[in-house]
XYZ file of C-alpha atoms in Angstrom:
237
model
C 33.217 -16.315 53.705
C 31.557 -19.548 52.602
C 28.123 -18.085 53.369
C 28.949 -14.921 51.427
C 29.995 -17.074 48.469
C 26.701 -18.984 48.646
C 24.864 -15.676 48.810
C 26.609 -14.394 45.690
C 25.649 -17.458 43.720
C 22.065 -17.219 44.935
C 21.830 -13.601 43.792
C 23.160 -14.416 40.342
C 21.466 -17.712 39.609
C 18.218 -18.114 41.587
C 15.046 -16.150 40.924
C 14.147 -15.863 44.601
C 16.659 -13.935 46.696
C 15.406 -15.306 50.008
C 18.243 -17.881 50.362
C 20.803 -15.192 49.566
C 19.354 -12.800 52.133
C 19.333 -15.550 54.754
C 22.960 -16.418 53.964
C 24.038 -12.779 54.258
C 22.278 -12.393 57.627
C 23.926 -15.563 58.911
C 27.307 -14.384 57.597
C 26.986 -11.099 59.482
C 26.078 -12.957 62.691
C 29.187 -15.110 62.328
C 31.218 -12.031 61.442
C 30.217 -10.346 64.704
C 31.479 -13.340 66.702
C 34.651 -13.433 64.618
C 35.347 -9.749 65.410
C 35.106 -10.295 69.161
C 37.204 -13.484 69.056
C 39.885 -11.907 66.855
C 40.107 -8.826 69.066
C 40.662 -10.923 72.187
C 43.239 -13.148 70.501
C 45.223 -10.228 69.075
C 45.249 -8.413 72.425
C 46.366 -11.564 74.215
C 49.573 -11.511 72.171
C 48.742 -13.886 69.310
C 50.776 -13.308 66.162
C 48.489 -12.194 63.270
C 50.568 -13.945 60.598
C 50.662 -17.280 62.429
C 46.991 -17.019 63.366
C 45.982 -16.294 59.746
C 48.098 -19.173 58.436
C 46.602 -21.716 60.853
C 43.068 -20.473 60.241
C 43.340 -20.730 56.470
C 45.108 -24.088 56.698
C 42.232 -25.487 58.766
C 39.688 -24.126 56.272
C 41.689 -25.493 53.335
C 41.890 -28.991 54.857
C 38.179 -29.072 55.701
C 36.994 -27.752 52.355
C 39.647 -29.710 50.450
C 38.392 -32.973 51.926
C 34.862 -32.043 50.864
C 36.043 -31.302 47.321
C 37.868 -34.662 47.130
C 34.787 -36.584 48.244
C 32.612 -34.755 45.722
C 35.170 -35.330 42.964
C 35.317 -39.066 43.669
C 31.534 -39.258 43.501
C 31.518 -37.315 40.233
C 34.072 -39.674 38.654
C 31.898 -42.654 39.440
C 28.879 -41.127 37.691
C 28.499 -41.748 33.938
C 28.756 -38.738 31.669
C 30.781 -36.668 34.119
C 33.939 -34.975 32.849
C 36.830 -33.214 34.557
C 36.647 -29.423 34.379
C 39.906 -27.817 33.318
C 40.954 -24.269 34.085
C 41.464 -21.758 31.298
C 44.267 -19.200 31.650
C 41.764 -16.520 32.638
C 40.194 -18.771 35.261
C 43.622 -19.705 36.640
C 44.517 -16.014 36.962
C 41.221 -15.303 38.721
C 41.804 -18.203 41.105
C 45.269 -16.906 41.997
C 43.793 -13.431 42.535
C 41.199 -15.014 44.849
C 43.921 -16.525 47.005
C 46.015 -13.357 47.127
C 43.049 -11.122 47.972
C 41.827 -13.529 50.664
C 45.265 -13.585 52.296
C 45.505 -9.785 52.085
C 42.046 -9.417 53.588
C 42.725 -11.774 56.490
C 46.105 -10.292 57.400
C 44.986 -6.668 57.044
C 41.928 -7.341 59.174
C 43.967 -8.972 61.944
C 46.527 -6.147 61.932
C 43.634 -3.702 62.108
C 41.605 -5.406 64.813
C 44.722 -5.558 67.001
C 44.651 -1.742 67.107
C 40.931 -0.935 67.372
C 37.919 -2.288 69.227
C 35.630 -5.063 68.019
C 32.769 -2.668 67.238
C 34.877 -0.559 64.892
C 36.195 -3.696 63.219
C 32.628 -4.940 62.765
C 31.517 -1.649 61.228
C 34.352 -1.858 58.698
C 32.554 -4.678 56.888
C 29.934 -2.113 55.866
C 32.572 -0.570 53.616
C 32.500 -3.636 51.373
C 29.136 -2.932 49.652
C 30.189 0.704 49.195
C 33.542 -0.161 47.619
C 31.978 -2.937 45.539
C 29.395 -0.503 44.161
C 32.082 2.010 43.195
C 34.372 -0.657 41.718
C 31.688 -2.341 39.592
C 30.434 1.044 38.364
C 33.955 2.208 37.489
C 34.737 -1.023 35.599
C 31.363 -1.085 33.850
C 30.389 -4.430 35.352
C 27.222 -2.997 36.903
C 26.475 0.398 35.322
C 25.200 3.208 37.533
C 23.165 5.470 35.193
C 22.569 9.001 36.442
C 20.647 10.395 33.450
C 18.812 9.321 30.288
C 17.342 6.228 31.927
C 13.875 5.144 33.154
C 12.695 6.734 36.390
C 12.930 3.549 38.469
C 16.512 2.971 37.289
C 17.546 6.526 38.141
C 15.846 6.261 41.520
C 17.880 3.145 42.340
C 21.113 4.837 41.261
C 20.488 7.926 43.367
C 19.571 5.800 46.381
C 22.862 3.949 46.005
C 24.773 7.231 45.840
C 22.928 8.446 48.938
C 24.059 5.277 50.691
C 27.642 5.966 49.579
C 27.503 9.499 51.002
C 26.018 8.251 54.277
C 28.638 5.509 54.619
C 31.510 7.915 53.895
C 30.201 10.377 56.481
C 29.863 7.662 59.130
C 33.340 6.283 58.458
C 34.886 9.771 58.610
C 33.230 10.469 61.970
C 34.408 7.126 63.328
C 38.004 7.404 62.131
C 38.549 11.075 62.992
C 37.153 10.705 66.513
C 38.994 7.896 68.326
C 38.076 7.103 71.959
C 38.548 10.214 74.121
C 40.724 8.389 76.648
C 43.468 7.554 74.137
C 46.902 9.189 74.200
C 48.590 10.614 71.113
C 50.454 7.361 70.516
C 47.257 5.339 70.938
C 45.451 7.702 68.564
C 48.128 7.069 65.933
C 47.715 3.327 66.424
C 43.951 3.792 66.087
C 44.338 5.544 62.727
C 46.765 2.850 61.569
C 44.253 0.191 62.590
C 41.511 1.948 60.619
C 43.839 2.077 57.603
C 44.392 -1.688 57.868
C 40.623 -2.241 58.075
C 40.143 -0.145 54.925
C 42.776 -2.262 53.179
C 40.946 -5.384 54.381
C 37.718 -4.050 52.858
C 39.508 -3.541 49.526
C 40.786 -7.123 49.720
C 37.250 -8.375 50.316
C 36.004 -6.470 47.249
C 38.718 -8.000 45.055
C 37.944 -11.442 46.481
C 34.240 -10.951 45.734
C 34.737 -9.768 42.162
C 37.362 -12.366 41.206
C 35.462 -15.365 42.540
C 32.115 -14.470 40.953
C 32.978 -15.642 37.387
C 34.249 -18.960 38.798
C 31.244 -19.926 40.901
C 28.882 -21.109 38.161
C 31.438 -23.460 36.642
C 33.287 -24.812 39.676
C 30.955 -24.244 42.634
C 31.353 -22.478 45.954
C 33.251 -25.173 47.859
C 35.883 -25.738 45.169
C 36.588 -22.033 44.660
C 36.791 -21.282 48.359
C 38.936 -24.360 49.079
C 41.447 -23.283 46.434
C 41.535 -19.708 47.754
C 42.055 -20.916 51.335
C 44.762 -23.324 50.187
C 46.700 -20.459 48.625
C 46.131 -17.976 51.438
C 47.261 -20.510 54.048
C 50.803 -20.388 52.666
C 51.085 -16.727 51.701
C 51.183 -15.413 55.322
C 54.171 -17.677 55.987
C 56.209 -15.558 53.569
C 55.901 -12.699 56.068
C 56.970 -14.860 58.966
């Protein structure tokens, strides 16, 4: 998630997108390993709630220590001032923590019921859902008429990608492994539903953190989100 956050900031603030592309590729490589590891842990009997809580607590401690060191250095530099949260920023930060916790738990509940490959493919839903969400909210308009040719071409290519992704997901979900029983097929569909919910959580996490990155930085935003999400799973325990 840290690499995805870095990628988002690169896309929005740096003219060259090469660092962002590199960060996204690295994030997907890590994500593949995470899918395999999570699948094995869930099938070995690990509790998803406990696992999510420990994982986020470890991330929060690591990133929190980094934030503290950076803050101490900033206080020793002349001209530096403490950044204070506005009400809107505080609400966005809380939404970051909630969506991160929802994403992590939903993913673990999902990966416990499907294979690692299916769980890995579910991450491809995030760009699709992000595109639809930003277009619906007017954050990134998707013009379909009365626009320059190159703009329309981009919009139609995005919609073609949406149609392709929906078709692929439908084929994957509606055709579970042939060796599964009826009960296992029901668990498979439930796992896919959890993965879809995890994708929605990732979209919310992406959209809520974006306005905070320029002012507070990637490490601070992610540390705060992890700090919140580390305690939220314990409510379910």
